[in-house]
Amino acid sequence: MSYQQPQGWGQPQQPQAPQAPPARRKRNGCLTAFIAVAAFCVVIGVIAAVAGGGKKDSNDKAGTPTASAPAAAPGSQKAATTGQATKPPSKAPAAETKAAAETVTYLVEGSTAEVTYGPAGSSFSGKVPLKVTKPLGTPMYYSITAQLQGGGHVKCSILVNGKVISKAEASGSYNIAMCQISQDFGGDGWVNTNG
């Protein structure tokens, strides 16, 4: 009796071709969506800055600090009634006077443009020509945006204590001149951050 092997058994087989690695998905769709969302947020921010800014009412005193007389110490009334001299105040008022003397000036000149200006966290509106001087505070930055209305030429600049720190120009249809300054990290004053 002869033993037969089933067909295909015992015969050399052809090696199978290696499979190609799975194709990597391109993530261009995610990148495109991210860029579109970022651009949309920037456009909304610009529209909100231009449309949401308004002039502050000059009669609005809610945010304006007022000076008040210091409270009298318990023993100071006796000194005042007896004619004794009281101790002069500390050097704090001198520091306040120095800080109050420092100013920031927003300056815009040229053709018709819508102007938005102010320190970080605020948005004041104005028209060309514009020259506004305010006490210098400690916000993260000060900025001006001047958008032309249909064409022309506009210049903006921000001055600290009369010295120009940032300046920009724009010409043409609806172009924007933008100035911005921020405090130097070394604490040496203000620097142009308009690039």
PDB file of C-alpha atoms in Angstrom, residues 40-193:
ATOM      1  CA  PHE A  40     -12.334  83.553  12.811  1.00  0.00           C
ATOM      2  CA  CYS A  41     -11.397  84.440  16.414  1.00  0.00           C
ATOM      3  CA  VAL A  42      -9.042  87.187  15.215  1.00  0.00           C
ATOM      4  CA  VAL A  43     -11.742  88.671  12.965  1.00  0.00           C
ATOM      5  CA  ILE A  44     -14.293  88.615  15.806  1.00  0.00           C
ATOM      6  CA  GLY A  45     -11.750  90.256  18.141  1.00  0.00           C
ATOM      7  CA  VAL A  46     -11.048  93.056  15.656  1.00  0.00           C
ATOM      8  CA  ILE A  47     -14.758  93.652  15.053  1.00  0.00           C
ATOM      9  CA  ALA A  48     -15.432  93.720  18.803  1.00  0.00           C
ATOM     10  CA  ALA A  49     -12.559  96.145  19.367  1.00  0.00           C
ATOM     11  CA  VAL A  50     -13.735  98.506  16.636  1.00  0.00           C
ATOM     12  CA  ALA A  51     -17.488  98.266  17.272  1.00  0.00           C
ATOM     13  CA  GLY A  52     -17.452  97.772  21.041  1.00  0.00           C
ATOM     14  CA  GLY A  53     -15.248 100.725  21.894  1.00  0.00           C
ATOM     15  CA  GLY A  54     -17.003 103.896  22.879  1.00  0.00           C
ATOM     16  CA  LYS A  55     -16.191 107.238  24.376  1.00  0.00           C
ATOM     17  CA  LYS A  56     -16.291 107.299  28.127  1.00  0.00           C
ATOM     18  CA  ASP A  57     -18.771 109.733  29.577  1.00  0.00           C
ATOM     19  CA  SER A  58     -16.859 112.648  31.080  1.00  0.00           C
ATOM     20  CA  ASN A  59     -19.474 112.779  33.849  1.00  0.00           C
ATOM     21  CA  ASP A  60     -18.810 109.157  34.810  1.00  0.00           C
ATOM     22  CA  LYS A  61     -16.873 109.330  38.055  1.00  0.00           C
ATOM     23  CA  ALA A  62     -17.363 105.714  39.162  1.00  0.00           C
ATOM     24  CA  GLY A  63     -13.889 104.596  38.090  1.00  0.00           C
ATOM     25  CA  THR A  64     -12.108 107.805  39.044  1.00  0.00           C
ATOM     26  CA  PRO A  65     -10.195 107.660  42.311  1.00  0.00           C
ATOM     27  CA  THR A  66     -10.781 110.589  44.620  1.00  0.00           C
ATOM     28  CA  ALA A  67      -8.364 112.068  47.107  1.00  0.00           C
ATOM     29  CA  SER A  68      -9.437 111.956  50.719  1.00  0.00           C
ATOM     30  CA  ALA A  69      -7.930 113.371  53.852  1.00  0.00           C
ATOM     31  CA  PRO A  70      -6.104 110.821  55.990  1.00  0.00           C
ATOM     32  CA  ALA A  71      -7.895 109.788  59.152  1.00  0.00           C
ATOM     33  CA  ALA A  72      -6.661 111.528  62.269  1.00  0.00           C
ATOM     34  CA  ALA A  73      -4.675 109.456  64.715  1.00  0.00           C
ATOM     35  CA  PRO A  74      -6.149 109.276  68.250  1.00  0.00           C
ATOM     36  CA  GLY A  75      -3.506 111.574  69.804  1.00  0.00           C
ATOM     37  CA  SER A  76      -3.197 114.002  66.891  1.00  0.00           C
ATOM     38  CA  GLN A  77      -6.261 116.084  67.804  1.00  0.00           C
ATOM     39  CA  LYS A  78      -4.670 117.029  71.132  1.00  0.00           C
ATOM     40  CA  ALA A  79      -1.473 118.106  69.344  1.00  0.00           C
ATOM     41  CA  ALA A  80      -3.472 120.277  66.952  1.00  0.00           C
ATOM     42  CA  THR A  81      -5.396 122.011  69.752  1.00  0.00           C
ATOM     43  CA  THR A  82      -2.306 122.704  71.861  1.00  0.00           C
ATOM     44  CA  GLY A  83      -0.377 124.238  68.958  1.00  0.00           C
ATOM     45  CA  GLN A  84       2.310 121.542  68.901  1.00  0.00           C
ATOM     46  CA  ALA A  85       3.855 120.724  65.534  1.00  0.00           C
ATOM     47  CA  THR A  86       2.886 117.412  64.017  1.00  0.00           C
ATOM     48  CA  LYS A  87       5.266 115.055  62.239  1.00  0.00           C
ATOM     49  CA  PRO A  88       5.336 115.693  58.456  1.00  0.00           C
ATOM     50  CA  PRO A  89       3.949 112.892  56.276  1.00  0.00           C
ATOM     51  CA  SER A  90       6.305 110.222  54.949  1.00  0.00           C
ATOM     52  CA  LYS A  91       7.850 110.328  51.470  1.00  0.00           C
ATOM     53  CA  ALA A  92       4.892 108.448  49.942  1.00  0.00           C
ATOM     54  CA  PRO A  93       3.272 111.634  48.577  1.00  0.00           C
ATOM     55  CA  ALA A  94       6.535 112.491  46.799  1.00  0.00           C
ATOM     56  CA  ALA A  95       6.423 109.107  45.046  1.00  0.00           C
ATOM     57  CA  GLU A  96       2.780 109.715  44.082  1.00  0.00           C
ATOM     58  CA  THR A  97       3.718 113.125  42.684  1.00  0.00           C
ATOM     59  CA  LYS A  98       6.471 111.580  40.559  1.00  0.00           C
ATOM     60  CA  ALA A  99       4.120 108.890  39.202  1.00  0.00           C
ATOM     61  CA  ALA A 100       1.432 111.488  38.477  1.00  0.00           C
ATOM     62  CA  ALA A 101       3.947 113.593  36.533  1.00  0.00           C
ATOM     63  CA  GLU A 102       4.583 110.754  34.054  1.00  0.00           C
ATOM     64  CA  THR A 103       2.256 110.773  31.033  1.00  0.00           C
ATOM     65  CA  VAL A 104       1.336 108.746  27.978  1.00  0.00           C
ATOM     66  CA  THR A 105       0.225 110.624  24.850  1.00  0.00           C
ATOM     67  CA  TYR A 106      -1.754 109.092  21.983  1.00  0.00           C
ATOM     68  CA  LEU A 107      -1.253 111.001  18.715  1.00  0.00           C
ATOM     69  CA  VAL A 108      -2.996 110.313  15.375  1.00  0.00           C
ATOM     70  CA  GLU A 109      -2.928 112.588  12.325  1.00  0.00           C
ATOM     71  CA  GLY A 110      -3.729 112.339   8.630  1.00  0.00           C
ATOM     72  CA  SER A 111      -6.809 111.392   6.619  1.00  0.00           C
ATOM     73  CA  THR A 112     -10.176 110.300   7.947  1.00  0.00           C
ATOM     74  CA  ALA A 113      -9.734 107.201  10.104  1.00  0.00           C
ATOM     75  CA  GLU A 114     -11.499 105.422  12.935  1.00  0.00           C
ATOM     76  CA  VAL A 115      -9.247 105.357  15.982  1.00  0.00           C
ATOM     77  CA  THR A 116      -9.229 102.953  18.928  1.00  0.00           C
ATOM     78  CA  TYR A 117      -6.741 103.587  21.724  1.00  0.00           C
ATOM     79  CA  GLY A 118      -6.021 102.963  25.377  1.00  0.00           C
ATOM     80  CA  PRO A 119      -4.221 100.815  27.896  1.00  0.00           C
ATOM     81  CA  ALA A 120      -4.691  97.051  28.197  1.00  0.00           C
ATOM     82  CA  GLY A 121      -8.263  96.183  29.110  1.00  0.00           C
ATOM     83  CA  SER A 122      -9.829  99.356  27.685  1.00  0.00           C
ATOM     84  CA  SER A 123     -10.977 100.625  24.321  1.00  0.00           C
ATOM     85  CA  PHE A 124     -11.555 104.329  23.720  1.00  0.00           C
ATOM     86  CA  SER A 125     -12.720 105.697  20.346  1.00  0.00           C
ATOM     87  CA  GLY A 126     -11.780 108.816  18.469  1.00  0.00           C
ATOM     88  CA  LYS A 127     -11.381 110.451  15.083  1.00  0.00           C
ATOM     89  CA  VAL A 128      -8.425 112.046  13.316  1.00  0.00           C
ATOM     90  CA  PRO A 129      -6.826 114.353  14.375  1.00  0.00           C
ATOM     91  CA  LEU A 130      -6.400 112.926  17.881  1.00  0.00           C
ATOM     92  CA  LYS A 131      -4.113 114.011  20.706  1.00  0.00           C
ATOM     93  CA  VAL A 132      -4.894 112.627  24.161  1.00  0.00           C
ATOM     94  CA  THR A 133      -2.572 112.789  27.173  1.00  0.00           C
ATOM     95  CA  LYS A 134      -3.252 110.644  30.244  1.00  0.00           C
ATOM     96  CA  PRO A 135      -1.355 109.824  33.445  1.00  0.00           C
ATOM     97  CA  LEU A 136       0.990 106.883  32.936  1.00  0.00           C
ATOM     98  CA  GLY A 137      -0.157 103.796  34.826  1.00  0.00           C
ATOM     99  CA  THR A 138       1.075 100.219  35.025  1.00  0.00           C
ATOM    100  CA  PRO A 139      -0.964  98.240  32.477  1.00  0.00           C
ATOM    101  CA  MET A 140       0.680  95.517  30.389  1.00  0.00           C
ATOM    102  CA  TYR A 141       0.569  97.699  27.268  1.00  0.00           C
ATOM    103  CA  TYR A 142      -0.792 100.833  25.584  1.00  0.00           C
ATOM    104  CA  SER A 143      -1.980 100.759  21.953  1.00  0.00           C
ATOM    105  CA  ILE A 144      -3.507 102.754  19.085  1.00  0.00           C
ATOM    106  CA  THR A 145      -5.241 101.373  16.001  1.00  0.00           C
ATOM    107  CA  ALA A 146      -6.172 103.817  13.210  1.00  0.00           C
ATOM    108  CA  GLN A 147      -8.100 102.362  10.251  1.00  0.00           C
ATOM    109  CA  LEU A 148      -8.445 104.476   7.126  1.00  0.00           C
ATOM    110  CA  GLN A 149     -11.952 105.010   5.799  1.00  0.00           C
ATOM    111  CA  GLY A 150     -11.761 104.508   2.051  1.00  0.00           C
ATOM    112  CA  GLY A 151      -8.225 105.742   1.414  1.00  0.00           C
ATOM    113  CA  GLY A 152      -5.640 108.347   2.290  1.00  0.00           C
ATOM    114  CA  HIS A 153      -2.712 108.349   4.718  1.00  0.00           C
ATOM    115  CA  VAL A 154      -2.632 108.148   8.528  1.00  0.00           C
ATOM    116  CA  LYS A 155       0.157 108.232  11.153  1.00  0.00           C
ATOM    117  CA  CYS A 156       0.005 107.195  14.799  1.00  0.00           C
ATOM    118  CA  SER A 157       2.478 107.462  17.650  1.00  0.00           C
ATOM    119  CA  ILE A 158       2.620 106.806  21.385  1.00  0.00           C
ATOM    120  CA  LEU A 159       4.763 109.082  23.534  1.00  0.00           C
ATOM    121  CA  VAL A 160       5.846 108.567  27.146  1.00  0.00           C
ATOM    122  CA  ASN A 161       6.800 111.796  28.899  1.00  0.00           C
ATOM    123  CA  GLY A 162       7.094 113.489  25.486  1.00  0.00           C
ATOM    124  CA  LYS A 163       9.433 110.861  23.973  1.00  0.00           C
ATOM    125  CA  VAL A 164       8.169 108.851  20.963  1.00  0.00           C
ATOM    126  CA  ILE A 165       8.268 105.134  21.818  1.00  0.00           C
ATOM    127  CA  SER A 166       6.196 103.686  18.950  1.00  0.00           C
ATOM    128  CA  LYS A 167       5.066 105.064  15.589  1.00  0.00           C
ATOM    129  CA  ALA A 168       3.417 103.669  12.458  1.00  0.00           C
ATOM    130  CA  GLU A 169       1.886 104.776   9.152  1.00  0.00           C
ATOM    131  CA  ALA A 170      -0.686 103.395   6.716  1.00  0.00           C
ATOM    132  CA  SER A 171      -1.766 104.404   3.207  1.00  0.00           C
ATOM    133  CA  GLY A 172      -4.470 103.183   0.890  1.00  0.00           C
ATOM    134  CA  SER A 173      -7.956 101.813   1.140  1.00  0.00           C
ATOM    135  CA  TYR A 174      -9.005 100.721   4.655  1.00  0.00           C
ATOM    136  CA  ASN A 175      -5.429 100.000   5.778  1.00  0.00           C
ATOM    137  CA  ILE A 176      -4.499 100.142   9.462  1.00  0.00           C
ATOM    138  CA  ALA A 177      -1.713 101.932  11.318  1.00  0.00           C
ATOM    139  CA  MET A 178      -1.057 100.324  14.705  1.00  0.00           C
ATOM    140  CA  CYS A 179       1.240 101.405  17.544  1.00  0.00           C
ATOM    141  CA  GLN A 180       1.840  99.466  20.754  1.00  0.00           C
ATOM    142  CA  ILE A 181       4.204  99.793  23.711  1.00  0.00           C
ATOM    143  CA  SER A 182       4.785  97.617  26.766  1.00  0.00           C
ATOM    144  CA  GLN A 183       6.968  97.745  29.839  1.00  0.00           C
ATOM    145  CA  ASP A 184      10.533  96.542  29.371  1.00  0.00           C
ATOM    146  CA  PHE A 185      11.195  93.270  31.205  1.00  0.00           C
ATOM    147  CA  GLY A 186      14.281  94.815  32.782  1.00  0.00           C
ATOM    148  CA  GLY A 187      12.129  97.544  34.301  1.00  0.00           C
ATOM    149  CA  ASP A 188      13.941 100.235  32.312  1.00  0.00           C
ATOM    150  CA  GLY A 189      10.792 101.884  30.960  1.00  0.00           C
ATOM    151  CA  TRP A 190       8.603 101.359  27.930  1.00  0.00           C
ATOM    152  CA  VAL A 191       9.538  99.705  24.613  1.00  0.00           C
ATOM    153  CA  ASN A 192       7.986  99.490  21.148  1.00  0.00           C
ATOM    154  CA  THR A 193       6.216  96.139  20.743  1.00  0.00           C
TER     155      THR A 193
END
